[in-house]
mmCIF file of C-alpha atoms in Angstrom:
data_model
loop_
_atom_site.group_PDB
_atom_site.id
_atom_site.type_symbol
_atom_site.label_atom_id
_atom_site.label_comp_id
_atom_site.label_asym_id
_atom_site.label_seq_id
_atom_site.Cartn_x
_atom_site.Cartn_y
_atom_site.Cartn_z
ATOM 1 C CA MET A 194 -11.622 17.552 -8.995
ATOM 2 C CA THR A 195 -9.175 15.229 -11.029
ATOM 3 C CA ASP A 196 -10.912 11.823 -11.000
ATOM 4 C CA PHE A 197 -8.282 9.283 -9.720
ATOM 5 C CA ARG A 198 -10.903 6.579 -9.739
ATOM 6 C CA ASP A 199 -11.049 6.604 -13.597
ATOM 7 C CA PRO A 200 -7.438 5.835 -14.886
ATOM 8 C CA PRO A 201 -6.853 5.647 -18.584
ATOM 9 C CA ALA A 202 -7.688 2.077 -19.940
ATOM 10 C CA ASP A 203 -4.109 1.269 -20.427
ATOM 11 C CA HIS A 204 -3.045 2.152 -16.582
ATOM 12 C CA ARG A 205 -0.250 0.013 -15.120
ATOM 13 C CA THR A 206 -1.472 -0.810 -11.726
ATOM 14 C CA ARG A 207 1.250 -0.499 -9.125
ATOM 15 C CA ILE A 208 2.120 -3.454 -6.730
ATOM 16 C CA LYS A 209 3.376 -2.973 -3.148
ATOM 17 C CA ILE A 210 4.301 -5.863 -1.130
ATOM 18 C CA CYS A 211 4.443 -5.189 2.672
ATOM 19 C CA GLY A 212 6.017 -6.573 5.694
ATOM 20 C CA LEU A 213 9.170 -8.123 4.152
ATOM 21 C CA THR A 214 11.699 -9.120 6.700
ATOM 22 C CA ARG A 215 14.328 -11.354 4.934
ATOM 23 C CA GLU A 216 16.536 -10.539 1.782
ATOM 24 C CA THR A 217 15.296 -13.834 0.183
ATOM 25 C CA ASP A 218 11.784 -12.312 0.239
ATOM 26 C CA VAL A 219 12.922 -8.878 -1.041
ATOM 27 C CA ASP A 220 14.688 -10.622 -4.001
ATOM 28 C CA ALA A 221 11.610 -12.770 -4.734
ATOM 29 C CA ALA A 222 9.257 -9.787 -4.590
ATOM 30 C CA VAL A 223 11.585 -7.834 -7.134
ATOM 31 C CA ASP A 224 11.768 -10.951 -9.341
ATOM 32 C CA ALA A 225 8.114 -11.204 -9.363
ATOM 33 C CA GLY A 226 7.785 -7.764 -10.367
ATOM 34 C CA VAL A 227 6.703 -5.380 -7.752
ATOM 35 C CA ASP A 228 7.212 -1.602 -7.552
ATOM 36 C CA ALA A 229 7.450 -1.119 -3.862
ATOM 37 C CA ILE A 230 8.156 -3.249 -0.604
ATOM 38 C CA GLY A 231 6.787 -1.962 2.757
ATOM 39 C CA LEU A 232 9.238 -2.252 5.860
ATOM 40 C CA VAL A 233 7.152 -2.048 9.171
ATOM 41 C CA LEU A 234 8.881 -0.026 11.873
ATOM 42 C CA TYR A 235 5.911 -0.531 14.067
ATOM 43 C CA ASP A 236 7.383 -2.462 17.115
ATOM 44 C CA LYS A 237 3.981 -4.237 17.977
ATOM 45 C CA SER A 238 3.877 -5.864 14.652
ATOM 46 C CA PRO A 239 4.816 -9.405 13.946
ATOM 47 C CA ARG A 240 6.410 -8.056 10.790
ATOM 48 C CA HIS A 241 8.355 -5.404 12.610
ATOM 49 C CA VAL A 242 11.953 -4.503 11.689
ATOM 50 C CA THR A 243 14.424 -2.186 13.064
ATOM 51 C CA LEU A 244 15.567 0.624 11.179
ATOM 52 C CA ASP A 245 18.960 -0.569 10.772
ATOM 53 C CA ARG A 246 17.171 -4.025 9.475
ATOM 54 C CA ALA A 247 15.196 -1.753 7.071
ATOM 55 C CA VAL A 248 18.371 0.078 5.803
ATOM 56 C CA THR A 249 19.984 -3.340 4.991
ATOM 57 C CA LEU A 250 16.809 -4.840 3.303
ATOM 58 C CA ALA A 251 16.356 -1.523 1.260
ATOM 59 C CA ARG A 252 20.024 -2.100 -0.131
ATOM 60 C CA GLN A 253 18.738 -5.158 -1.906
ATOM 61 C CA LEU A 254 16.341 -2.885 -4.108
ATOM 62 C CA PRO A 255 17.286 -2.266 -7.599
ATOM 63 C CA PRO A 256 16.597 0.949 -9.189
ATOM 64 C CA PHE A 257 12.866 2.309 -9.501
ATOM 65 C CA VAL A 258 11.922 0.010 -6.804
ATOM 66 C CA THR A 259 10.742 2.021 -3.976
ATOM 67 C CA PRO A 260 10.857 1.133 0.031
ATOM 68 C CA VAL A 261 8.048 2.490 1.976
ATOM 69 C CA LEU A 262 8.419 2.721 5.820
ATOM 70 C CA LEU A 263 5.515 1.934 7.458
ATOM 71 C CA LEU A 264 4.848 4.035 10.674
ATOM 72 C CA VAL A 265 2.539 4.061 13.572
ATOM 73 C CA ASN A 266 2.231 7.052 15.861
ATOM 74 C CA ALA A 267 6.122 7.505 15.612
ATOM 75 C CA GLU A 268 7.864 10.283 17.415
ATOM 76 C CA ALA A 269 9.165 13.139 15.173
ATOM 77 C CA SER A 270 12.619 12.326 16.221
ATOM 78 C CA PHE A 271 12.387 8.776 15.031
ATOM 79 C CA VAL A 272 10.796 9.921 11.755
ATOM 80 C CA SER A 273 13.467 12.308 11.064
ATOM 81 C CA GLU A 274 16.293 9.680 11.645
ATOM 82 C CA ALA A 275 14.277 7.214 9.359
ATOM 83 C CA ILE A 276 14.361 9.586 6.577
ATOM 84 C CA SER A 277 17.933 10.708 7.077
ATOM 85 C CA ARG A 278 19.073 6.810 6.729
ATOM 86 C CA LEU A 279 16.444 6.175 4.089
ATOM 87 C CA PRO A 280 16.043 9.413 1.764
ATOM 88 C CA GLN A 281 15.023 7.505 -1.072
ATOM 89 C CA ALA A 282 11.742 5.974 0.967
ATOM 90 C CA LEU A 283 8.193 6.885 1.027
ATOM 91 C CA LEU A 284 6.743 7.013 4.390
ATOM 92 C CA GLN A 285 3.530 5.566 5.054
ATOM 93 C CA PHE A 286 1.387 6.685 8.252
ATOM 94 C CA HIS A 287 -0.666 4.112 9.494
ATOM 95 C CA GLY A 288 -1.664 5.283 13.075
ATOM 96 C CA ASP A 289 -3.573 8.285 14.377
ATOM 97 C CA GLU A 290 -1.382 10.899 12.800
ATOM 98 C CA THR A 291 -2.824 14.227 12.154
ATOM 99 C CA PRO A 292 -2.264 16.109 8.798
ATOM 100 C CA GLU A 293 0.233 18.341 10.485
ATOM 101 C CA GLU A 294 2.157 15.505 11.956
ATOM 102 C CA CYS A 295 2.311 13.427 8.503
ATOM 103 C CA GLY A 296 3.392 16.667 6.867
ATOM 104 C CA GLN A 297 5.853 18.215 9.124
ATOM 105 C CA SER A 298 8.821 16.710 7.851
ATOM 106 C CA GLY A 299 8.124 17.717 4.194
ATOM 107 C CA HIS A 300 8.882 14.090 3.083
ATOM 108 C CA PRO A 301 6.575 12.488 0.662
ATOM 109 C CA TYR A 302 4.080 10.386 2.290
ATOM 110 C CA ILE A 303 1.016 8.067 1.967
ATOM 111 C CA ARG A 304 -1.729 7.991 4.464
ATOM 112 C CA ALA A 305 -3.993 4.953 5.437
ATOM 113 C CA ALA A 306 -7.519 5.053 5.809
ATOM 114 C CA ARG A 307 -9.501 2.718 7.736
ATOM 115 C CA MET A 308 -12.746 1.915 6.001
ATOM 116 C CA ALA A 309 -16.002 1.313 8.010
ATOM 117 C CA SER A 310 -19.783 2.226 7.447
ATOM 118 C CA GLY A 311 -20.031 5.718 7.698
ATOM 119 C CA PHE A 312 -16.364 6.573 7.116
ATOM 120 C CA ASN A 313 -16.024 9.644 4.689
ATOM 121 C CA LEU A 314 -13.025 9.204 2.685
ATOM 122 C CA LEU A 315 -13.428 12.123 0.443
ATOM 123 C CA ASP A 316 -13.380 14.256 3.689
ATOM 124 C CA PHE A 317 -10.516 12.486 4.829
ATOM 125 C CA ALA A 318 -8.530 13.052 1.444
ATOM 126 C CA ARG A 319 -9.338 16.733 1.850
ATOM 127 C CA GLN A 320 -7.863 16.832 5.327
ATOM 128 C CA PHE A 321 -4.853 15.054 4.135
ATOM 129 C CA SER A 322 -4.425 17.219 1.053
ATOM 130 C CA LYS A 323 -0.654 16.737 0.736
ATOM 131 C CA THR A 324 -0.458 12.904 0.540
ATOM 132 C CA GLN A 325 0.667 11.354 -2.260
ATOM 133 C CA ALA A 326 -1.953 8.734 -1.950
ATOM 134 C CA LEU A 327 -4.588 7.206 0.344
ATOM 135 C CA LEU A 328 -4.052 3.716 1.452
ATOM 136 C CA VAL A 329 -7.712 2.136 2.041
ATOM 137 C CA ASP A 330 -7.531 -0.667 4.658
ATOM 138 C CA ALA A 331 -10.061 -2.548 6.726
ATOM 139 C CA HIS A 332 -11.291 -1.054 9.927
ATOM 140 C CA VAL A 333 -10.251 -3.869 12.712
ATOM 141 C CA GLU A 334 -8.961 -3.743 16.182
ATOM 142 C CA GLY A 335 -5.531 -2.295 16.292
ATOM 143 C CA TYR A 336 -3.491 -0.836 13.524
ATOM 144 C CA GLY A 337 -3.476 -2.614 9.915
ATOM 145 C CA GLY A 338 -6.156 -4.483 8.164
ATOM 146 C CA GLY A 339 -5.591 -7.823 9.703
ATOM 147 C CA GLY A 340 -6.100 -9.399 6.538
ATOM 148 C CA LYS A 341 -9.661 -8.748 5.949
ATOM 149 C CA LEU A 342 -11.348 -7.284 3.180
ATOM 150 C CA PHE A 343 -13.924 -4.473 3.345
ATOM 151 C CA ASP A 344 -16.917 -3.313 1.366
ATOM 152 C CA TRP A 345 -15.570 -1.828 -1.784
ATOM 153 C CA SER A 346 -19.045 -0.157 -2.116
ATOM 154 C CA LEU A 347 -18.064 2.178 0.608
ATOM 155 C CA LEU A 348 -15.263 3.861 -1.638
ATOM 156 C CA PRO A 349 -16.389 7.200 -3.148
ATOM 157 C CA SER A 350 -16.817 7.002 -6.918
ATOM 158 C CA ARG A 351 -14.324 10.180 -7.015
ATOM 159 C CA LEU A 352 -11.076 11.271 -5.398
ATOM 160 C CA PRO A 353 -8.612 14.023 -5.374
ATOM 161 C CA CYS A 354 -5.552 11.820 -5.172
ATOM 162 C CA PRO A 355 -4.361 8.295 -6.068
ATOM 163 C CA MET A 356 -5.825 5.312 -4.017
ATOM 164 C CA ILE A 357 -3.963 2.145 -2.834
ATOM 165 C CA LEU A 358 -6.327 -0.885 -2.397
ATOM 166 C CA SER A 359 -5.525 -2.977 0.686
ATOM 167 C CA ALA A 360 -6.863 -5.301 3.082
ATOM 168 C CA GLY A 361 -7.586 -9.042 2.122
ATOM 169 C CA LEU A 362 -6.141 -9.210 -0.785
ATOM 170 C CA ASN A 363 -4.515 -12.409 -2.348
ATOM 171 C CA PRO A 364 -3.618 -13.823 -5.715
ATOM 172 C CA GLY A 365 -7.387 -15.239 -5.997
ATOM 173 C CA ASN A 366 -9.105 -11.867 -5.371
ATOM 174 C CA VAL A 367 -6.826 -9.032 -6.388
ATOM 175 C CA ALA A 368 -8.054 -9.164 -10.150
ATOM 176 C CA GLU A 369 -11.328 -8.468 -9.075
ATOM 177 C CA GLY A 370 -10.186 -5.512 -7.026
ATOM 178 C CA VAL A 371 -8.373 -4.314 -9.876
ATOM 179 C CA LEU A 372 -11.292 -4.306 -12.274
ATOM 180 C CA LYS A 373 -14.032 -3.146 -9.808
ATOM 181 C CA VAL A 374 -12.074 -0.189 -8.058
ATOM 182 C CA ARG A 375 -9.734 0.957 -10.627
ATOM 183 C CA PRO A 376 -7.043 1.900 -8.000
ATOM 184 C CA TRP A 377 -3.788 3.296 -8.853
ATOM 185 C CA ALA A 378 -1.957 0.587 -6.903
ATOM 186 C CA VAL A 379 -2.485 -2.341 -4.731
ATOM 187 C CA ASP A 380 -1.031 -3.476 -1.215
ATOM 188 C CA VAL A 381 -0.651 -7.094 -0.016
ATOM 189 C CA SER A 382 0.874 -8.605 3.043
ATOM 190 C CA SER A 383 -0.774 -11.774 4.720
ATOM 191 C CA GLY A 384 -2.106 -12.784 1.224
ATOM 192 C CA VAL A 385 1.221 -13.724 0.067
ATOM 193 C CA GLU A 386 2.613 -15.337 3.292
ATOM 194 C CA ALA A 387 3.670 -18.712 4.443
ATOM 195 C CA ALA A 388 3.778 -17.179 8.096
ATOM 196 C CA LYS A 389 3.794 -13.897 9.468
ATOM 197 C CA GLY A 390 6.636 -11.895 8.190
ATOM 198 C CA ILE A 391 7.683 -14.742 5.935
ATOM 199 C CA LYS A 392 6.658 -14.476 2.437
ATOM 200 C CA ASP A 393 5.823 -17.197 -0.242
ATOM 201 C CA ALA A 394 7.805 -16.457 -3.408
ATOM 202 C CA SER A 395 5.050 -18.407 -5.496
ATOM 203 C CA LEU A 396 2.309 -16.471 -3.972
ATOM 204 C CA MET A 397 4.145 -13.158 -4.702
ATOM 205 C CA ARG A 398 4.564 -14.190 -8.264
ATOM 206 C CA GLN A 399 1.030 -15.547 -8.616
ATOM 207 C CA PHE A 400 -0.230 -12.105 -7.209
ATOM 208 C CA CYS A 401 1.910 -9.990 -9.625
ATOM 209 C CA GLN A 402 0.525 -11.976 -12.527
ATOM 210 C CA ALA A 403 -2.892 -11.600 -11.475
ATOM 211 C CA VAL A 404 -2.700 -7.956 -11.358
ATOM 212 C CA ARG A 405 -1.098 -7.880 -14.583
ATOM 213 C CA ALA A 406 -3.938 -10.274 -16.156
ATOM 214 C CA ALA A 407 -6.409 -7.506 -14.782
ATOM 215 C CA ASP A 408 -4.648 -4.759 -16.393
ATOM 216 C CA ARG A 409 -4.964 -6.361 -19.716
ATOM 217 C CA GLN A 410 -8.221 -7.233 -19.296
ATOM 218 C CA GLY A 411 -9.162 -3.666 -18.387
ATOM 219 C CA ALA A 412 -7.399 -2.308 -21.316
ATOM 220 C CA GLU A 413 -9.630 -4.594 -23.511
ATOM 221 C CA THR A 414 -12.653 -3.434 -21.631
ATOM 222 C CA PRO A 415 -12.134 0.403 -21.515
ATOM 223 C CA SER A 416 -15.381 0.775 -19.248
ATOM 224 C CA PRO A 417 -15.398 -1.975 -16.919
ATOM 225 C CA ALA A 418 -18.041 -2.403 -14.217
ATOM 226 C CA ARG A 419 -16.845 -0.081 -11.518
ATOM 227 C CA ILE A 420 -18.066 0.302 -7.841
ATOM 228 C CA GLU A 421 -20.184 3.585 -7.596
#
């Protein structure tokens, strides 16, 4: 098994900021140095945007910054429409979707996994063998991590695919997460907000700076203390 929990010392942790709803926030996220933005197409979320709005926001992005469409138990017809209108986007399945449902379009996707005591992430990864990455989130009522941290010691020491660390991250704790977990990427939403769906440009900048500082520290310390 390729060990995606042990990236090279000079690995650059990718950054995704999720739940953007305004053009000004998209611009601020790009200026802060993100690699991807998340657009929530789940109508029960306070950060929900329509597909039309997602298309408009995605037009703000420069090359090499990826839009990610967050879906929760969406109809196959809606998934197909989203792909046709935003073919450059990555899909993120965050509900109860099966491996077959996630893969039926043939479009690249990432799968959210809700971490809790007794949950076997390695088995989950084997079930979703076609996923581009697993986004590990907290297990709370409803869908999404609710801005809550989970116990990072629940994570297996090896995974067959890249891992995106999410749930409760903010500028004050993301460096610790990068150094201890060594994820492929990190994902943040509420941790950089002034209000639900309204991002804070200063917090986004601080978050990205903290990730880069952790990357530099990790490069200087090739064998950081990692959760096993």
